[in-house]
Tab-separated table of N, CA and C in Angstrom:
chain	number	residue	atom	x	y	z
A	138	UNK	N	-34.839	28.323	-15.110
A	138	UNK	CA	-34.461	29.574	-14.520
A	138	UNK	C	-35.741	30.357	-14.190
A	139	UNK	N	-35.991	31.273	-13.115
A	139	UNK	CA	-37.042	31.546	-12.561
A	139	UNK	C	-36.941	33.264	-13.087
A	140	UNK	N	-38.261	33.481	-13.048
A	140	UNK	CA	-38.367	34.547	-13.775
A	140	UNK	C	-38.343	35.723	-12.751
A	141	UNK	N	-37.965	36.831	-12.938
A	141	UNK	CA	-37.450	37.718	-11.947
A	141	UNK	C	-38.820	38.242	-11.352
A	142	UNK	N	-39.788	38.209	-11.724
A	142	UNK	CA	-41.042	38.806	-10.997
A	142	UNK	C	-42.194	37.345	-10.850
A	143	UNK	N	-41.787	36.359	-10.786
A	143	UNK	CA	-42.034	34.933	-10.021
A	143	UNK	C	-43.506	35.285	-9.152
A	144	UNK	N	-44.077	34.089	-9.277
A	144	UNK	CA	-45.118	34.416	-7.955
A	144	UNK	C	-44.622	34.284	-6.402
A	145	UNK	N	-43.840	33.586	-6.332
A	145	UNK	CA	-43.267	33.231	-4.972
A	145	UNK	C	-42.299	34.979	-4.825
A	146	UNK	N	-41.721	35.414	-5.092
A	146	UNK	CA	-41.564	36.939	-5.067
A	146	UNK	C	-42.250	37.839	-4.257
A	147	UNK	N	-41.976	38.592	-3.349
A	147	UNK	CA	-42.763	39.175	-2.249
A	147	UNK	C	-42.808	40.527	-2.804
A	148	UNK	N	-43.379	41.217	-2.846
A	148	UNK	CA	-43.673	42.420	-3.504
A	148	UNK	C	-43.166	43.192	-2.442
A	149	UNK	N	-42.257	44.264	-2.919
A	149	UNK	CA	-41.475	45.187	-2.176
A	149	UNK	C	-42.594	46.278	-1.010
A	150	UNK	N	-42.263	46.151	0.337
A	150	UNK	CA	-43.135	46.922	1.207
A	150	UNK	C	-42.643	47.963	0.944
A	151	UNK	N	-43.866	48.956	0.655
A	151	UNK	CA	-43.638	50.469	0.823
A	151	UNK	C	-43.366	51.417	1.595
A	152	UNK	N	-42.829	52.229	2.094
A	152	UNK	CA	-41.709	52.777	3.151
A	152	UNK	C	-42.718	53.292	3.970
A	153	UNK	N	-43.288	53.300	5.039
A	153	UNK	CA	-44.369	53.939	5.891
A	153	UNK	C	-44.524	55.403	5.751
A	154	UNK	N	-45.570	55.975	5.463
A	154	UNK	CA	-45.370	57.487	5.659
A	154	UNK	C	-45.555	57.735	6.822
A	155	UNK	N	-44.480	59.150	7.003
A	155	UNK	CA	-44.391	59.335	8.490
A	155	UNK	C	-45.814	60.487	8.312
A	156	UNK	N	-46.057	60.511	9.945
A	156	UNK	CA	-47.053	61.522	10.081
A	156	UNK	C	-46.339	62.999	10.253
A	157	UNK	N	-47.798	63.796	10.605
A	157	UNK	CA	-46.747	64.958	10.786
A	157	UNK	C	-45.929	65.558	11.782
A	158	UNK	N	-46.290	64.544	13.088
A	158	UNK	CA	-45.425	64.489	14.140
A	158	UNK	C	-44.244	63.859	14.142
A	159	UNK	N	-43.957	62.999	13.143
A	159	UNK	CA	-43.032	62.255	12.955
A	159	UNK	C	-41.694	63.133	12.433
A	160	UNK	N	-42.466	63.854	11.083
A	160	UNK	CA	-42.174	64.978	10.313
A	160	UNK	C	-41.416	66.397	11.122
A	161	UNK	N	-42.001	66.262	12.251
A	161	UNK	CA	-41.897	67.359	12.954
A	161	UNK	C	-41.133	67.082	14.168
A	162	UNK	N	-40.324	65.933	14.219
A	162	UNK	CA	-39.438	65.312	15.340
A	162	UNK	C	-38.794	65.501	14.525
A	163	UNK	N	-38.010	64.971	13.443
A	163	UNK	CA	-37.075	64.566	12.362
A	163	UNK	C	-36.491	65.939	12.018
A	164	UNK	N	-37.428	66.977	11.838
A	164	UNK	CA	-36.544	68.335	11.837
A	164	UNK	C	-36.279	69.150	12.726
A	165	UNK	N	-36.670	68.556	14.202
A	165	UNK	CA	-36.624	69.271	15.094
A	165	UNK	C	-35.179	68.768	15.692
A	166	UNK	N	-34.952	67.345	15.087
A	166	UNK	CA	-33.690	66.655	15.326
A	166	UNK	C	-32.559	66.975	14.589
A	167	UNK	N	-32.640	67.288	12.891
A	167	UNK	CA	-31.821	67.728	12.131
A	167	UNK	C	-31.168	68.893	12.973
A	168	UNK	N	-32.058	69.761	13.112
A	168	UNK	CA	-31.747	71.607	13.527
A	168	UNK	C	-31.352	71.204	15.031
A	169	UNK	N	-31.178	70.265	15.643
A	169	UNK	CA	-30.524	70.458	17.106
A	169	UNK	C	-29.011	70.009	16.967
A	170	UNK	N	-29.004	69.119	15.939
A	170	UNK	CA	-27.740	68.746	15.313
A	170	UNK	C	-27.059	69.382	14.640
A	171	UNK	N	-27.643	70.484	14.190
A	171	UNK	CA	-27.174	71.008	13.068
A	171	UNK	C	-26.237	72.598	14.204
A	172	UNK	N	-27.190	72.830	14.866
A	172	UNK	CA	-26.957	73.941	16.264
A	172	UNK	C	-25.903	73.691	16.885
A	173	UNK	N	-25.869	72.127	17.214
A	173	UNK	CA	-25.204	72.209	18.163
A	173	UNK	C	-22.990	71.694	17.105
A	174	UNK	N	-23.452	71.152	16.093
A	174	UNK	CA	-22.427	70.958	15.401
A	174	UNK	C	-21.674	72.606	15.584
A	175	UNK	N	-22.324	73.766	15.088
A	175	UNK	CA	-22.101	75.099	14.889
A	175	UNK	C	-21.555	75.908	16.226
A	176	UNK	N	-22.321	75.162	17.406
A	176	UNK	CA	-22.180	75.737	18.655
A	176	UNK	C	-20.288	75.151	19.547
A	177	UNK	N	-20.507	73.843	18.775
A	177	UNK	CA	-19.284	73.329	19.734
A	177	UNK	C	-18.062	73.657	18.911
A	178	UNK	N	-18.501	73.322	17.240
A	178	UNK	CA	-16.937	74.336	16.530
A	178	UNK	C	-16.842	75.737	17.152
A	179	UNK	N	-17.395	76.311	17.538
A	179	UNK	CA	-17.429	77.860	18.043
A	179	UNK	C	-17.117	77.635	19.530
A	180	UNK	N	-17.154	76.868	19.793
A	180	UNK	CA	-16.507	76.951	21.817
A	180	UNK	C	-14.997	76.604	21.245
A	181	UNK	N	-14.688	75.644	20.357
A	181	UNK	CA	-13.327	74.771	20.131
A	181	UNK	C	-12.898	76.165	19.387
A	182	UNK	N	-13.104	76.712	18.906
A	182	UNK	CA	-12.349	78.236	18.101
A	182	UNK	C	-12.520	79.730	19.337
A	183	UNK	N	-12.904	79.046	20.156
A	183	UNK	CA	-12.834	80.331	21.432
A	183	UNK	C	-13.495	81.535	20.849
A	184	UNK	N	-14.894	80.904	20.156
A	184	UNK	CA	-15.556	82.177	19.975
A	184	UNK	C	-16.436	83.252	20.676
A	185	UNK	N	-16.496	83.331	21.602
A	185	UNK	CA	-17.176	83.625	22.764
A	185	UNK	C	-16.249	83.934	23.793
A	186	UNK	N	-14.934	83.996	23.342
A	186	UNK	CA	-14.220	85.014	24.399
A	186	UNK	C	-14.050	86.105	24.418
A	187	UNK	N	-15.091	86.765	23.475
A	187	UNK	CA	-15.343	88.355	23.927
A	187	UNK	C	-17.066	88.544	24.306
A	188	UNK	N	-17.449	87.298	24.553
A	188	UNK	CA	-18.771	87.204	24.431
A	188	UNK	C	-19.455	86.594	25.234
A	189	UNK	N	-19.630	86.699	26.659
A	189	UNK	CA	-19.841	85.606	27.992
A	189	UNK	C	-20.760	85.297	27.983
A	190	UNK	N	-21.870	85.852	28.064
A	190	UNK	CA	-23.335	85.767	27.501
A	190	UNK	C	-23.377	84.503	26.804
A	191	UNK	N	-22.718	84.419	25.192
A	191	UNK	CA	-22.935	83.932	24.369
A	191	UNK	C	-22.815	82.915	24.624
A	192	UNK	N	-21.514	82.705	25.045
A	192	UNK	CA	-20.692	81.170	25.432
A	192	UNK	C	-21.744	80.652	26.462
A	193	UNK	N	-22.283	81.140	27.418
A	193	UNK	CA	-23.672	80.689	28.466
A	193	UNK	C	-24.544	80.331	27.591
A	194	UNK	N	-24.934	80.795	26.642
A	194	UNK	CA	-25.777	80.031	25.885
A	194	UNK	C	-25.624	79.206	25.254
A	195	UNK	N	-24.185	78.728	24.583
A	195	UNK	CA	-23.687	78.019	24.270
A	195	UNK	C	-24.024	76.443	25.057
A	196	UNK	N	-23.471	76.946	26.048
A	196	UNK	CA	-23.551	75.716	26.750
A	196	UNK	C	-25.007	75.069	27.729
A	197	UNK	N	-26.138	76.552	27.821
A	197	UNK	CA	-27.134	75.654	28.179
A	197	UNK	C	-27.951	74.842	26.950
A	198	UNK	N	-27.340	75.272	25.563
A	198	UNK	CA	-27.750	74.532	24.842
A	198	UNK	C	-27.284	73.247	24.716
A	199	UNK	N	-26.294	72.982	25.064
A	199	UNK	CA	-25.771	71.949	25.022
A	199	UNK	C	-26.081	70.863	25.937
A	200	UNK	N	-26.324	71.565	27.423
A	200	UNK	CA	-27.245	71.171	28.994
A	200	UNK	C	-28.564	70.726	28.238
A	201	UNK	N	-29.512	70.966	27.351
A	201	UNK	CA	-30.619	70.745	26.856
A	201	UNK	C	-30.613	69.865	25.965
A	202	UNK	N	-29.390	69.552	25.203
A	202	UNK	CA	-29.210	68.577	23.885
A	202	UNK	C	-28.883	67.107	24.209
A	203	UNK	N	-27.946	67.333	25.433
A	203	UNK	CA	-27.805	65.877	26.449
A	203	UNK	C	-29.404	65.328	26.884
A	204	UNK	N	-30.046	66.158	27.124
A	204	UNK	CA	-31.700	65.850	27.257
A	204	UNK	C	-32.448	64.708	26.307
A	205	UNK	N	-31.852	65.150	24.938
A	205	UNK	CA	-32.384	64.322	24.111
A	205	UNK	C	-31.488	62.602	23.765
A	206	UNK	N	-32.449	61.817	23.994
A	206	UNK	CA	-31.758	60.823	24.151
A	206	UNK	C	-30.895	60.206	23.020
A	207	UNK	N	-30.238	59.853	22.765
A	207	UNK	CA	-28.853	59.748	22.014
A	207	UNK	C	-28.938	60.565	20.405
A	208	UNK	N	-29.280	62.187	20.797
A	208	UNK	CA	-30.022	62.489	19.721
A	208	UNK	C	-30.842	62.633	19.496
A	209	UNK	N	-31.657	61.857	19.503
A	209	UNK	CA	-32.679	61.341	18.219
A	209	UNK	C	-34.055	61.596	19.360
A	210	UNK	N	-34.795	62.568	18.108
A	210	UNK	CA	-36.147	63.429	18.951
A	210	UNK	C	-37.565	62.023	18.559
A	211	UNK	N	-37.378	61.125	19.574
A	211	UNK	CA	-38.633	60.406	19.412
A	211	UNK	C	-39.663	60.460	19.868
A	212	UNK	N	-39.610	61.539	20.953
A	212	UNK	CA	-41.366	61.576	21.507
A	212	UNK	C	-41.359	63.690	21.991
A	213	UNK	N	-41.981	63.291	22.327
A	213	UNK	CA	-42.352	64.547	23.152
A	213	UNK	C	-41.642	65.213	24.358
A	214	UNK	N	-41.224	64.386	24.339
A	214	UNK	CA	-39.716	65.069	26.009
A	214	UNK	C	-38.739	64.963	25.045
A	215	UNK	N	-38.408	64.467	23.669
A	215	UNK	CA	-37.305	64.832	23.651
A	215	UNK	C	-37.596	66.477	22.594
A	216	UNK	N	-38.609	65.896	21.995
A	216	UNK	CA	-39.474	67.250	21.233
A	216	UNK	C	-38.911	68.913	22.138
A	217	UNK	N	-39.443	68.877	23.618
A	217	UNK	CA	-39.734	69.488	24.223
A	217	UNK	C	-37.691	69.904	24.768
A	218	UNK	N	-36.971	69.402	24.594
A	218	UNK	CA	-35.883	69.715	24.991
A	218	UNK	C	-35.116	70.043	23.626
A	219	UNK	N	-35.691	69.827	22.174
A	219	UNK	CA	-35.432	70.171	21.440
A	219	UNK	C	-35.630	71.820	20.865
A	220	UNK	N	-36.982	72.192	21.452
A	220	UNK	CA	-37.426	73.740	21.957
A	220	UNK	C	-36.125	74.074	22.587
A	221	UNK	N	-35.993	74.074	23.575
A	221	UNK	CA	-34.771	74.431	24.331
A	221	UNK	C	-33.569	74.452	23.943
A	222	UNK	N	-33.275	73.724	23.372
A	222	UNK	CA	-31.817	73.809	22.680
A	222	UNK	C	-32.113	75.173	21.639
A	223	UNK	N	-33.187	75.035	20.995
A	223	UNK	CA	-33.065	76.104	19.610
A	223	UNK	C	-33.392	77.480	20.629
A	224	UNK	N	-34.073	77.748	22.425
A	224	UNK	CA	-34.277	78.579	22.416
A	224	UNK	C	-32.717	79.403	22.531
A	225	UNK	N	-32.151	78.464	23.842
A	225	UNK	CA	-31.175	79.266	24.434
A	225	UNK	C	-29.945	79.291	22.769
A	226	UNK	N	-30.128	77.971	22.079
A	226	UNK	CA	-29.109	78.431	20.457
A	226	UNK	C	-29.462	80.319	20.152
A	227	UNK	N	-30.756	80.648	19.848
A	227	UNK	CA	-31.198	81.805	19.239
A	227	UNK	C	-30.861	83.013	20.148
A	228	UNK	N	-30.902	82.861	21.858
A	228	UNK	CA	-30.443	83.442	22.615
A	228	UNK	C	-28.986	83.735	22.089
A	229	UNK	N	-28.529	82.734	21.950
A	229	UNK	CA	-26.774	82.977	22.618
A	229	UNK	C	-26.449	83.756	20.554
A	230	UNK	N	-27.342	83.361	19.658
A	230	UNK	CA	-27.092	83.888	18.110
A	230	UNK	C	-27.330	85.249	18.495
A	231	UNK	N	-28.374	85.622	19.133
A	231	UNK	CA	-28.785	87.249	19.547
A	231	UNK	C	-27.826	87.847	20.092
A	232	UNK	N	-27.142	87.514	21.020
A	232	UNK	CA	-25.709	88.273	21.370
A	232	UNK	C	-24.842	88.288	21.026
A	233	UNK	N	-24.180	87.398	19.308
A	233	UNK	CA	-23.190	87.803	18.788
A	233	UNK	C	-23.576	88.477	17.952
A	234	UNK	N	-25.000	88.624	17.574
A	234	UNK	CA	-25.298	89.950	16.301
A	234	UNK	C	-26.976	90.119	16.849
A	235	UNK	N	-26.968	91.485	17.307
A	235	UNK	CA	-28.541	91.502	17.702
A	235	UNK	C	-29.652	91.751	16.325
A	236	UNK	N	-29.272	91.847	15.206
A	236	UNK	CA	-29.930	91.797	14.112
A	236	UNK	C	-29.796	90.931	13.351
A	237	UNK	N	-29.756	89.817	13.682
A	237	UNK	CA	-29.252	88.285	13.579
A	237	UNK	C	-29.336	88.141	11.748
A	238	UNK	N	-28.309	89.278	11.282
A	238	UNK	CA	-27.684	89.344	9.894
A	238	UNK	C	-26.327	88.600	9.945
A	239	UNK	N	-25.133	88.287	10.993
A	239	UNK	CA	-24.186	87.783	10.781
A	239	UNK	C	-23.413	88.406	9.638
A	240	UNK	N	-23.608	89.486	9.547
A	240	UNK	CA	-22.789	89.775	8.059
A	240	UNK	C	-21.096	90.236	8.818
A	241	UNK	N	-21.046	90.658	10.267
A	241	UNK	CA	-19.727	91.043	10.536
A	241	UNK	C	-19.269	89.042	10.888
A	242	UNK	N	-19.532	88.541	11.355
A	242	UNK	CA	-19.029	87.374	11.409
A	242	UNK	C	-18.571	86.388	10.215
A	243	UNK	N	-17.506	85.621	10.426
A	243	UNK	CA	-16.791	84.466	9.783
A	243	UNK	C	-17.562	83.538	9.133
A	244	UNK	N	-18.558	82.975	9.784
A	244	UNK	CA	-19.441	81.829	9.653
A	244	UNK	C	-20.893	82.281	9.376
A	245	UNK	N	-21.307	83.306	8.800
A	245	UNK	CA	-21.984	83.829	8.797
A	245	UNK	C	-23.140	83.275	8.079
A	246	UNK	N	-22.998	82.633	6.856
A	246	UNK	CA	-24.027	81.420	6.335
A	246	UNK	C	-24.055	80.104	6.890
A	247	UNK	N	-23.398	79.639	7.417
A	247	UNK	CA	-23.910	78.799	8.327
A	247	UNK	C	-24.678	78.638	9.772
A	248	UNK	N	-24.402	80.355	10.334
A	248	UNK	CA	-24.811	80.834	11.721
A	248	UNK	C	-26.337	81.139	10.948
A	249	UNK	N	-26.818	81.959	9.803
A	249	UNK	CA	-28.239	81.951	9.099
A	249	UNK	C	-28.893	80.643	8.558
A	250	UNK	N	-28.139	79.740	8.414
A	250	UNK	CA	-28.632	77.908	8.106
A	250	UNK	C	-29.422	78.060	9.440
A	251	UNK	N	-28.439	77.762	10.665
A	251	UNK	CA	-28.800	77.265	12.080
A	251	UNK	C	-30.151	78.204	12.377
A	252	UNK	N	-29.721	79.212	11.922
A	252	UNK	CA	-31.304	80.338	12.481
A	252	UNK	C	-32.603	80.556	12.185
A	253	UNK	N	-32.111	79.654	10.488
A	253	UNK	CA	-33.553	79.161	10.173
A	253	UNK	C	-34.373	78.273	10.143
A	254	UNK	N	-33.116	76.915	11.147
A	254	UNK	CA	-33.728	75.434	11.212
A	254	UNK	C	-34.525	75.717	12.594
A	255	UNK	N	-33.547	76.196	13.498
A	255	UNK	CA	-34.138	76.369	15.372
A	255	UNK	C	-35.601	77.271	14.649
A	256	UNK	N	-35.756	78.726	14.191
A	256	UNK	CA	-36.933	78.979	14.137
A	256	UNK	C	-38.037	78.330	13.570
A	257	UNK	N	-37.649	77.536	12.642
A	257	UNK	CA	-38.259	76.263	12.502
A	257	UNK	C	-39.122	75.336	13.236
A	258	UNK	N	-38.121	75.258	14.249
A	258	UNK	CA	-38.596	74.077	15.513
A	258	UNK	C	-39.458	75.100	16.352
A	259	UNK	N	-39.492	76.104	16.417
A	259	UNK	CA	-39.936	77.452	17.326
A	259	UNK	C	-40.991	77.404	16.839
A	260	UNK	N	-41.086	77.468	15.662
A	260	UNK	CA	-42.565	77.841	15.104
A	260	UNK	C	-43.407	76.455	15.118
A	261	UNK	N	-42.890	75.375	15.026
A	261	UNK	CA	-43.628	74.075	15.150
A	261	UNK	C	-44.285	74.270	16.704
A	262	UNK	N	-43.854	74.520	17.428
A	262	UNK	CA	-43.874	74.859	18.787
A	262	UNK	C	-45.107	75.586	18.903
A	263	UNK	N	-45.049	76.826	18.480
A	263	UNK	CA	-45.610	77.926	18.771
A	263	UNK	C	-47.523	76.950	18.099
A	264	UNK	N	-46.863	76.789	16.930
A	264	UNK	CA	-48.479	75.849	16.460
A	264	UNK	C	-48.698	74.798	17.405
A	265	UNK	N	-48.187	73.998	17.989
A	265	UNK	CA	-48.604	72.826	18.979
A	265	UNK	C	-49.245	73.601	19.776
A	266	UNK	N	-48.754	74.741	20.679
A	266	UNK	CA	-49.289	75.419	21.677
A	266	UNK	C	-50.473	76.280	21.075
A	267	UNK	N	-50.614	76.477	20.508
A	267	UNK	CA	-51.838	77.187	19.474
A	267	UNK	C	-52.646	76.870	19.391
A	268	UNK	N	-52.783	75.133	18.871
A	268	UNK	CA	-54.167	74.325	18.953
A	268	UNK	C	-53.907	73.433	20.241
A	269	UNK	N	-53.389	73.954	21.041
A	269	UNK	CA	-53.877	72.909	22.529
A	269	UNK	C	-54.943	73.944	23.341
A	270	UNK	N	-54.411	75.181	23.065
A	270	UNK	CA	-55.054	76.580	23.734
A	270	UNK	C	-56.598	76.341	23.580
């Protein structure tokens, strides 16, 4: 009987560390998913029928999320349409509460989840453009 750590035994590969661009796709992907999960229960509950604006933002976020290819933020165009989704998301959050407290709204901890993943991706942003300057 062969002994469980054998020489013929391949020693388990260690999981690659991602870089910090990698790092910085992966949450830029979570928070577009996470936006847009929040954005389309809120069109399907007709939340934005006192709110036209909103619902427009609604949906160019959604115009921006089709951008990213099945999802998933792997390079830099989809990076870059991932900006977009969180801008016009934060847009269309600004016109159902311009002090983006959500405390009169239903969903109100989950509408502050979404607001702190997109500024998230905003601020990754804002640093890319920072050191390219």
């Amino acid at each position: 009987m062969a002994s469980k750590n054998s020489k013929h035994d391949k020693p388990r590969a260690k999981a690659a560390a991602r870089t910090p661009e990698q790092k910085r796709w992966l949450r830029a992907e979570e928070a577009c998913r996470h936006a847009m999960d929040q954005l389309f229960a809120m069109q399907r509950g007709e939340r934005f029928a006192d709110n036209e604006l909103a619902g427009k933002y609604a949906v160019m976020a959604g115009i921006h999320y089709r951008k990213i290819r099945n999802g998933k933020v792997l390079g830099a165009a989809d990076f870059n349409a991932a900006v977009e989704v969180s801008t016009a998301t934060r847009r269309c959050l600004q016109q159902l509460d311009a002090t983006l407290s959500f405390t009169t709204l239903q969903d109100d901890p989950a509408l502050l989840a979404v607001l702190q993943q997109i500024d998230s991706v905003l601020e990754d942003y804002r640093q890319l453009k920072g050191s390219k300057d």
